[in-house]
XYZ file of N, CA and C in Angstrom:
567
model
N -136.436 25.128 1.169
C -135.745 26.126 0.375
C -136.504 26.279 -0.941
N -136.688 27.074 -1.150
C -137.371 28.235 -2.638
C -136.413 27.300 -3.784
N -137.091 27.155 -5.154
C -135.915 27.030 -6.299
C -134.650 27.897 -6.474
N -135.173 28.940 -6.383
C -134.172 30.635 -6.640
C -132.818 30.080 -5.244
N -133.082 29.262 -4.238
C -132.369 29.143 -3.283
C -131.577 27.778 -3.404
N -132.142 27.074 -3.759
C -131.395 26.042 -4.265
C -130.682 25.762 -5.488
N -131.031 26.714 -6.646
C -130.025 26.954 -7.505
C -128.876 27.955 -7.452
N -129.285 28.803 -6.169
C -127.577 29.754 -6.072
C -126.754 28.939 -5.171
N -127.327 28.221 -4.090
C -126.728 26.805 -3.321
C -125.865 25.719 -4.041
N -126.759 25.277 -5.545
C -125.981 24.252 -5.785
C -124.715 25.078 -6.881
N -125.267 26.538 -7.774
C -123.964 27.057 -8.263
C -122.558 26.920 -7.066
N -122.646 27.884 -6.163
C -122.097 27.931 -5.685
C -120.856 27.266 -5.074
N -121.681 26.066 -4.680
C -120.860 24.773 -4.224
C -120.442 24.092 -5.491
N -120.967 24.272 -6.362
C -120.398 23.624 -7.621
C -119.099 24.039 -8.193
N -119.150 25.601 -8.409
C -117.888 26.954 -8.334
C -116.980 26.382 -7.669
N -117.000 26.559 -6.721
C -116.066 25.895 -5.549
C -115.034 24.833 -5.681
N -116.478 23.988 -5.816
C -115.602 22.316 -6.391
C -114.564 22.415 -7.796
N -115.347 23.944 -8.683
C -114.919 23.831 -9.956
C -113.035 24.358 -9.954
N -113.356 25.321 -8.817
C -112.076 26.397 -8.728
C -111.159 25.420 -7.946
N -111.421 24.634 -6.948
C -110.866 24.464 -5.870
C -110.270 22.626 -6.516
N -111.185 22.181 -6.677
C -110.963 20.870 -7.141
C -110.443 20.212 -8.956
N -110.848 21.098 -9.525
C -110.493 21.064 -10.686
C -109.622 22.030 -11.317
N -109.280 23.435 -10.800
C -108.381 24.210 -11.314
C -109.209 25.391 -12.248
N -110.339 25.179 -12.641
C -111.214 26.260 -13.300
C -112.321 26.337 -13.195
N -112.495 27.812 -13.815
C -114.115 28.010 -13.651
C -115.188 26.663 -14.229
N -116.546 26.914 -13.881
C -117.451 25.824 -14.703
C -117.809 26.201 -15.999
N -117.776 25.210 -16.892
C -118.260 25.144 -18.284
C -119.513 25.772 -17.979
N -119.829 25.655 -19.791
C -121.331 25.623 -19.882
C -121.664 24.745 -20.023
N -121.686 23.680 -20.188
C -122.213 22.167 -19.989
C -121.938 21.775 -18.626
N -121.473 22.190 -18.123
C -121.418 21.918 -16.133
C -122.404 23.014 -15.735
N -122.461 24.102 -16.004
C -123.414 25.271 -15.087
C -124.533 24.831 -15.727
N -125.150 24.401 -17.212
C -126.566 24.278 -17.197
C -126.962 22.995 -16.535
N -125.732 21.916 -16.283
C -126.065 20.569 -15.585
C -126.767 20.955 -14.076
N -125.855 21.444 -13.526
C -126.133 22.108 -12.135
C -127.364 22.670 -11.723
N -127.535 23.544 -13.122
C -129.360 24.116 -12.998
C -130.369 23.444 -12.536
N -130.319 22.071 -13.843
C -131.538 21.003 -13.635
C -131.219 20.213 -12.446
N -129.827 20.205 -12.209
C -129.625 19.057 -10.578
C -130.144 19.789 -9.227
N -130.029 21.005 -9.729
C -130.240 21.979 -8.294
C -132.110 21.731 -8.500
N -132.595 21.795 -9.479
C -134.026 20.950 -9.250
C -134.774 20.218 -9.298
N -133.963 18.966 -9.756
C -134.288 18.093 -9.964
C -134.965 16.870 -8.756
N -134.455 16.798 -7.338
C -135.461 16.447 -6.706
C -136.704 16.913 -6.356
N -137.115 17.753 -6.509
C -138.174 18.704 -6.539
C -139.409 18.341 -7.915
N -138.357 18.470 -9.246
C -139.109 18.025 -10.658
C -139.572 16.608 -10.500
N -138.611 15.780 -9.460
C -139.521 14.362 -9.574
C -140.131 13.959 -8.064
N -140.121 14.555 -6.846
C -140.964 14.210 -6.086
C -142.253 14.920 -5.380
N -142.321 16.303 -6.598
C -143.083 17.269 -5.427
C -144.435 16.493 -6.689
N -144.209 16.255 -8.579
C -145.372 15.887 -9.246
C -145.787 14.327 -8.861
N -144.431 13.306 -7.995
C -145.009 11.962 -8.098
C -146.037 12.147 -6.711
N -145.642 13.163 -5.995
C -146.720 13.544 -4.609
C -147.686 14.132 -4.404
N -147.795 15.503 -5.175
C -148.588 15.385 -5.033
C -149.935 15.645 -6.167
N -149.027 15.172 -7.593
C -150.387 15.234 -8.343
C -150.642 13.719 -8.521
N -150.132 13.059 -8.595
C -150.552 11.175 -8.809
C -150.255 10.834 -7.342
N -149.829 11.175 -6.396
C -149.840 10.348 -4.996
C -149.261 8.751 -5.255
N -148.363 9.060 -5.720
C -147.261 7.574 -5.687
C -146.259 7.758 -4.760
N -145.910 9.159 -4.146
C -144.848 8.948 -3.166
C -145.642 9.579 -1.923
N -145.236 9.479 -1.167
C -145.592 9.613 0.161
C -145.668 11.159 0.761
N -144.517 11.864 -0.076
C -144.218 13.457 0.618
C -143.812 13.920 -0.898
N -143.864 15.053 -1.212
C -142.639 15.788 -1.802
C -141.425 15.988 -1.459
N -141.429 14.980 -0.318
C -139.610 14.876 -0.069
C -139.162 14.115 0.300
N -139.137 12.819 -0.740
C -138.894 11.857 -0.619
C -137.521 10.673 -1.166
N -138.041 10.276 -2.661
C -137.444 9.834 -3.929
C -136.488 10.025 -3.807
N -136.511 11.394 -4.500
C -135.125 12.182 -5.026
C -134.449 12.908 -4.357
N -135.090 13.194 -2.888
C -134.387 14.035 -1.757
C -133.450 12.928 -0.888
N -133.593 11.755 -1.040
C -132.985 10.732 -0.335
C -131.689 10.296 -0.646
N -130.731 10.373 -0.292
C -129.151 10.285 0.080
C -129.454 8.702 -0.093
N -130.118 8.106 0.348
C -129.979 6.436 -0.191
C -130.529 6.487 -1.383
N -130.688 7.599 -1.819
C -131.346 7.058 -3.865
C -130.517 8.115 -4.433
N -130.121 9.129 -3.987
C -129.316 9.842 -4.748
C -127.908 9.460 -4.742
N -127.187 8.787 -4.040
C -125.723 8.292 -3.720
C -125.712 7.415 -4.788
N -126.705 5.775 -4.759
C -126.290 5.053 -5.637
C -126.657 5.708 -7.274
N -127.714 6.734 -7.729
C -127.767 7.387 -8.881
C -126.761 8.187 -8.910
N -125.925 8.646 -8.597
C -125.130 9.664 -8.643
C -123.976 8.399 -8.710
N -123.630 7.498 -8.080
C -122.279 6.243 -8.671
C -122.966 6.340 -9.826
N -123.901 5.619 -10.088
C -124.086 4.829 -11.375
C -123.745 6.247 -12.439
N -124.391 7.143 -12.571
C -123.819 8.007 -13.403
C -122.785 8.572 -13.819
N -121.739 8.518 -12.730
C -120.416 8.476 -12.860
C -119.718 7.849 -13.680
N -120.162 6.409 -12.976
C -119.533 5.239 -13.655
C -119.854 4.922 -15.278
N -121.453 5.320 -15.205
C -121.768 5.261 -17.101
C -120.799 6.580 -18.071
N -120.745 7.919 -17.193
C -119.546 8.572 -17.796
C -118.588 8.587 -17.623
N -117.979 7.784 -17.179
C -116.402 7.178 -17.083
C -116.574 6.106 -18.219
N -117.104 5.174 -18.023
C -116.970 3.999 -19.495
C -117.100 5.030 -20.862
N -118.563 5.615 -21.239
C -118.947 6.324 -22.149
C -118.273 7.054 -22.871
N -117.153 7.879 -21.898
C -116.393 8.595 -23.046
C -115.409 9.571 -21.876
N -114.018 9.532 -22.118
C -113.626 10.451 -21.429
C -113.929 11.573 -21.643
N -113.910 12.579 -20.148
C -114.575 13.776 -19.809
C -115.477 14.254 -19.756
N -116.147 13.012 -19.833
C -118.109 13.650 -19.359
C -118.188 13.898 -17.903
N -117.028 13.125 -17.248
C -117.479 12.499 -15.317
C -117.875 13.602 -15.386
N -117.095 15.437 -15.295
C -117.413 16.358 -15.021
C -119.132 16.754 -15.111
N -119.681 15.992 -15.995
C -120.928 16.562 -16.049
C -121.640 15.395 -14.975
N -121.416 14.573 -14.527
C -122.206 13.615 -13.959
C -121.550 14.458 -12.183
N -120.689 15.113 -11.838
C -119.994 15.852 -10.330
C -120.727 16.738 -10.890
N -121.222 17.552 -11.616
C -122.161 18.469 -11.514
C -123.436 18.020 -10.992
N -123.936 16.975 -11.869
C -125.421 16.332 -11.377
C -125.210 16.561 -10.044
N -124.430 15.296 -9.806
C -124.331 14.845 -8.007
C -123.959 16.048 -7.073
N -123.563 17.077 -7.477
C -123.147 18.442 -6.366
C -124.471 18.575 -6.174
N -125.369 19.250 -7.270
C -126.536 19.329 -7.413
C -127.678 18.988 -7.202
N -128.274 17.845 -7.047
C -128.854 16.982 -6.310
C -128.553 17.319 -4.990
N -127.262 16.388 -5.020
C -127.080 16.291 -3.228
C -127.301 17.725 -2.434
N -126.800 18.635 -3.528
C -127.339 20.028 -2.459
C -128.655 20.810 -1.921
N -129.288 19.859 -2.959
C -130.489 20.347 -2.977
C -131.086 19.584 -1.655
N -131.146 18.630 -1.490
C -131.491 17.810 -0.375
C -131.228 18.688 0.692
N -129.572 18.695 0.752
C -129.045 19.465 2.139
C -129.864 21.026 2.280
N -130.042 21.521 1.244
C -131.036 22.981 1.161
C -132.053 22.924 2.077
N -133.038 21.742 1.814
C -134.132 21.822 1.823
C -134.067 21.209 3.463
N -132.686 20.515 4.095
C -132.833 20.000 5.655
C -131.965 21.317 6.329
N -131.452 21.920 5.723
C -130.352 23.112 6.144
C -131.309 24.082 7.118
N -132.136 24.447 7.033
C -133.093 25.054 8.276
C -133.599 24.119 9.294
N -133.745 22.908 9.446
C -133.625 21.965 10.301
C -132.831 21.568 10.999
N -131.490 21.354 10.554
C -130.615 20.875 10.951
C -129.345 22.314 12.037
N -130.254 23.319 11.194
C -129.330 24.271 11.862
C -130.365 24.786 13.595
N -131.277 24.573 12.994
C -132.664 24.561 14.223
C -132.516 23.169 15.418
N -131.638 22.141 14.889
C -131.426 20.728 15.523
C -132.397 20.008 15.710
N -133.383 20.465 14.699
C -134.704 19.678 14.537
C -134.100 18.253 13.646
N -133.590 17.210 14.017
C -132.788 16.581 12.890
C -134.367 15.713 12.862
N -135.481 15.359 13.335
C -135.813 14.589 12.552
C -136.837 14.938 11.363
N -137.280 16.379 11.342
C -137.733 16.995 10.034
C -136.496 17.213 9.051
N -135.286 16.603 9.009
C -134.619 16.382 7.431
C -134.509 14.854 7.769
N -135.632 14.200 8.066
C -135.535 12.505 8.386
C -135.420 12.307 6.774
N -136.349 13.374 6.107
C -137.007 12.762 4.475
C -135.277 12.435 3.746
N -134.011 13.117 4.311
C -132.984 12.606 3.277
C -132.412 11.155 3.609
N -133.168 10.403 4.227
C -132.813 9.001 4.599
C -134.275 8.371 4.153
N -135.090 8.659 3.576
C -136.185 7.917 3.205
C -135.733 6.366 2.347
N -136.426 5.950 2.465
C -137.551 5.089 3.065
C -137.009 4.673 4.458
N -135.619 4.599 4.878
C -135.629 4.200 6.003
C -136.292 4.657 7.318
N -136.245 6.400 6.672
C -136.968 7.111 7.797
C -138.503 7.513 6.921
N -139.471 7.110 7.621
C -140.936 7.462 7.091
C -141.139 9.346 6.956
N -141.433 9.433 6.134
C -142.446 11.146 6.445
C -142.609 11.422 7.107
N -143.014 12.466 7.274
C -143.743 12.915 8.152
C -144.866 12.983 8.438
N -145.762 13.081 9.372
C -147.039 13.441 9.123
C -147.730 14.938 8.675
N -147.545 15.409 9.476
C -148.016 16.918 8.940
C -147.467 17.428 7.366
N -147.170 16.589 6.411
C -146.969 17.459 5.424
C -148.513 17.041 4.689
N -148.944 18.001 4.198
C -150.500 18.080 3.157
C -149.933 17.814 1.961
N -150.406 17.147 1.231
C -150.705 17.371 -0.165
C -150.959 18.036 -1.210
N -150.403 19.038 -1.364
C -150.764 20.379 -2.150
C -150.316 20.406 -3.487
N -150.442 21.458 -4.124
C -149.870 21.578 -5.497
C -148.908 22.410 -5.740
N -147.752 23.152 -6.784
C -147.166 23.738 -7.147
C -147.665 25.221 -6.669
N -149.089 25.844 -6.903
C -149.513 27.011 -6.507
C -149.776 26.988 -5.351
N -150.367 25.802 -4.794
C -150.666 26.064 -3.057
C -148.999 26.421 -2.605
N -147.734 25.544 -3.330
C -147.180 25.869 -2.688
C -146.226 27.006 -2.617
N -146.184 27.609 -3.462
C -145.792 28.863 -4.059
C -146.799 30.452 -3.192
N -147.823 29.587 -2.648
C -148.645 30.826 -2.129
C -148.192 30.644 -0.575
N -147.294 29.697 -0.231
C -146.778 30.116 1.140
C -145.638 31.010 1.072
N -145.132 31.739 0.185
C -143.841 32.300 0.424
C -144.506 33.576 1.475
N -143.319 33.791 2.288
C -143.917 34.816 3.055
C -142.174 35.660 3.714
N -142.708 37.113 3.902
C -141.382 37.831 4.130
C -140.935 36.778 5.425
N -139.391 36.453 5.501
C -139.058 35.690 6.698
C -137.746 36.042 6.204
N -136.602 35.634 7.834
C -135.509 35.836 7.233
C -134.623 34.507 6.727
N -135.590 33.236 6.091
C -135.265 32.313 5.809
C -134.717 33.175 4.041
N -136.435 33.565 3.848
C -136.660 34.104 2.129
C -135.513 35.015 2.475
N -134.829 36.076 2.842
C -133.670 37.260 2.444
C -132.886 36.326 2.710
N -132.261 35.243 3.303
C -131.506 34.000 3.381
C -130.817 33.947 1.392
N -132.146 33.390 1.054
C -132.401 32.704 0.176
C -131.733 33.748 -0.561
N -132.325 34.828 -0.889
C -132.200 36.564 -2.011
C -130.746 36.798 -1.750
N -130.304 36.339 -0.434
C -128.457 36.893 -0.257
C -127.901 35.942 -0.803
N -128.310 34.731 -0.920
C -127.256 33.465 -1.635
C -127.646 33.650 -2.973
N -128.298 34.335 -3.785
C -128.765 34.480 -5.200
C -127.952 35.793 -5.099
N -128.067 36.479 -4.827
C -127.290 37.889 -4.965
C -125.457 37.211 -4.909
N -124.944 36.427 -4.008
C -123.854 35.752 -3.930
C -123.398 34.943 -5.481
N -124.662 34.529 -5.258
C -124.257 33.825 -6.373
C -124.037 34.255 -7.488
N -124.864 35.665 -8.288
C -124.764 36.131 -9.459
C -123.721 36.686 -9.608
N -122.742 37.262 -8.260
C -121.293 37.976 -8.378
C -120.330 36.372 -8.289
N -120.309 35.654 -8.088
C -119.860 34.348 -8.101
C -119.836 33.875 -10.113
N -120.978 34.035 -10.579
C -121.395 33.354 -11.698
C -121.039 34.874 -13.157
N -120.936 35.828 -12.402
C -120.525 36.810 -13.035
C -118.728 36.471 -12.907
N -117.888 36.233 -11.953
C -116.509 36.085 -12.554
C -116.375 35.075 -13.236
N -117.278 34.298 -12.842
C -116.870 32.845 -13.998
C -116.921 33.035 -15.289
N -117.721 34.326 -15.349
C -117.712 34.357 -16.850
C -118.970 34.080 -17.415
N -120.059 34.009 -16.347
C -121.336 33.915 -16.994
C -121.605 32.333 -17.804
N -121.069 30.953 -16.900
C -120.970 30.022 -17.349
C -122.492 29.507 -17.787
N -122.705 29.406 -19.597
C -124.170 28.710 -19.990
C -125.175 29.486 -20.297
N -124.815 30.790 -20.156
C -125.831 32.385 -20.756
C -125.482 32.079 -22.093
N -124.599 32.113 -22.658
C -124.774 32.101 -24.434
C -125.616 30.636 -24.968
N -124.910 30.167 -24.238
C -125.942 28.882 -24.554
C -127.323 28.868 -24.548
N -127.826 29.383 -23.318
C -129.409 29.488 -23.371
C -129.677 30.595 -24.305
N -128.805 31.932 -24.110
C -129.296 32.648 -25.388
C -129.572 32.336 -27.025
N -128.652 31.594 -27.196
C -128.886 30.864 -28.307
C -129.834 30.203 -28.765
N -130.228 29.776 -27.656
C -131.805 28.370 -28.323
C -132.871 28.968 -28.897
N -133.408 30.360 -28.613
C -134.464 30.764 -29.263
C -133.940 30.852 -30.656
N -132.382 31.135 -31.474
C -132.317 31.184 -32.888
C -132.201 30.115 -33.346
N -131.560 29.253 -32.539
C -131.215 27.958 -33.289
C -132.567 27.475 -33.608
N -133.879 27.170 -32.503
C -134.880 26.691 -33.122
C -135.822 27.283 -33.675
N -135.594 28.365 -33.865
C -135.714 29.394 -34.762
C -135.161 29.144 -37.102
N -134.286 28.764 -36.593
C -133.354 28.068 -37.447
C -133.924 27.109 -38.364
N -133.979 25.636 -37.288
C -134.276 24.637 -37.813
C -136.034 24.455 -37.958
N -136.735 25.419 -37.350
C -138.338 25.275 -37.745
C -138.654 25.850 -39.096
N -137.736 26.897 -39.308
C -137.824 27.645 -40.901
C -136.647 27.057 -41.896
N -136.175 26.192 -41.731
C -134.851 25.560 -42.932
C -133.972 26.907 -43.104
N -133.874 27.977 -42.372
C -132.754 28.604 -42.631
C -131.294 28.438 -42.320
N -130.470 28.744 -42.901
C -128.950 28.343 -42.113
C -128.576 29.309 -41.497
């Protein structure tokens, strides 16, 4: 799955959890959490793979349900001690993450190819072989018209009417950062 596909994946399911399980829309400190969780296995196993070759695949580490389960307790648990009402931001992480994994085996698994999403049980289950070693642009130069990619463009289109009733959860926020550090680089108030 594309980034653009795994961040309307993990909104989505996040929405859900937000409406369904909690009673309201998502913050903005939950929707920008969600952002970085929806790429965050990706931010740490596609550079430990394939620009330093410390992991084995780009889908490995952080795509793994045995490393994301116990990081996703432990984070819980540090925002449960830390301070009431953070958990919410640590069930964002973990929606996030974990969805991203399922994204990226979700054409496999629906194909019943189950052992190309072996990588969300890693290390128990080894790599694969056929994956190359490439970079960010090699891999960006495989996108190709399929109806995986309009897959992908209908759950982003879903999602922006999804993220539009919420109220646009975390747009002011990001709008903001260009003044604020804007702000504090010139001492203005």
């Amino acid at each position: 799955m594309w980034p653009w596909g795994h961040l309307a994946l993990a909104y989505l399911a996040y929405s859900l959890y937000s409406r369904v399980g909690r009673g309201h829309r998502p913050t903005a400190a939950t929707a920008l959490v969600v952002v970085f969780a929806s790429q965050f296995p990706d931010l740490v196993d596609k550079p430990l793979a394939w620009t330093l070759s410390v992991l084995p695949s780009g889908r490995s580490l952080a795509h793994s349900l045995l490393v994301l389960a116990p990081l996703v307790a432990l984070l819980y648990s540090v925002a449960r001690v830390r301070e009431e009402g953070e958990e919410p931001l640590a069930v964002a992480f973990g929606i996030g993450a974990v969805v991203h994994a399922f994204g990226d085996a979700l054409y496999s698994l629906v194909a019943l190819e189950f052992r190309e999403a072996g990588f969300m049980l890693w290390p128990a289950v080894p790599p694969l072989e056929h994956e190359v070693e490439q970079s960010f642009t090699a891999h960006f130069a495989l996108i190709d018209a399929s109806p995986e990619l309009y897959f992908e463009f209908l759950l982003v289109a879903v999602a922006a009417v999804v993220w539009r009733a919420d109220g646009y959860p975390g747009l002011a926020t990001v709008l903001a950062l260009p003044a604020r550090a804007w702000r504090e680089a010139t001492g203005a108030e």
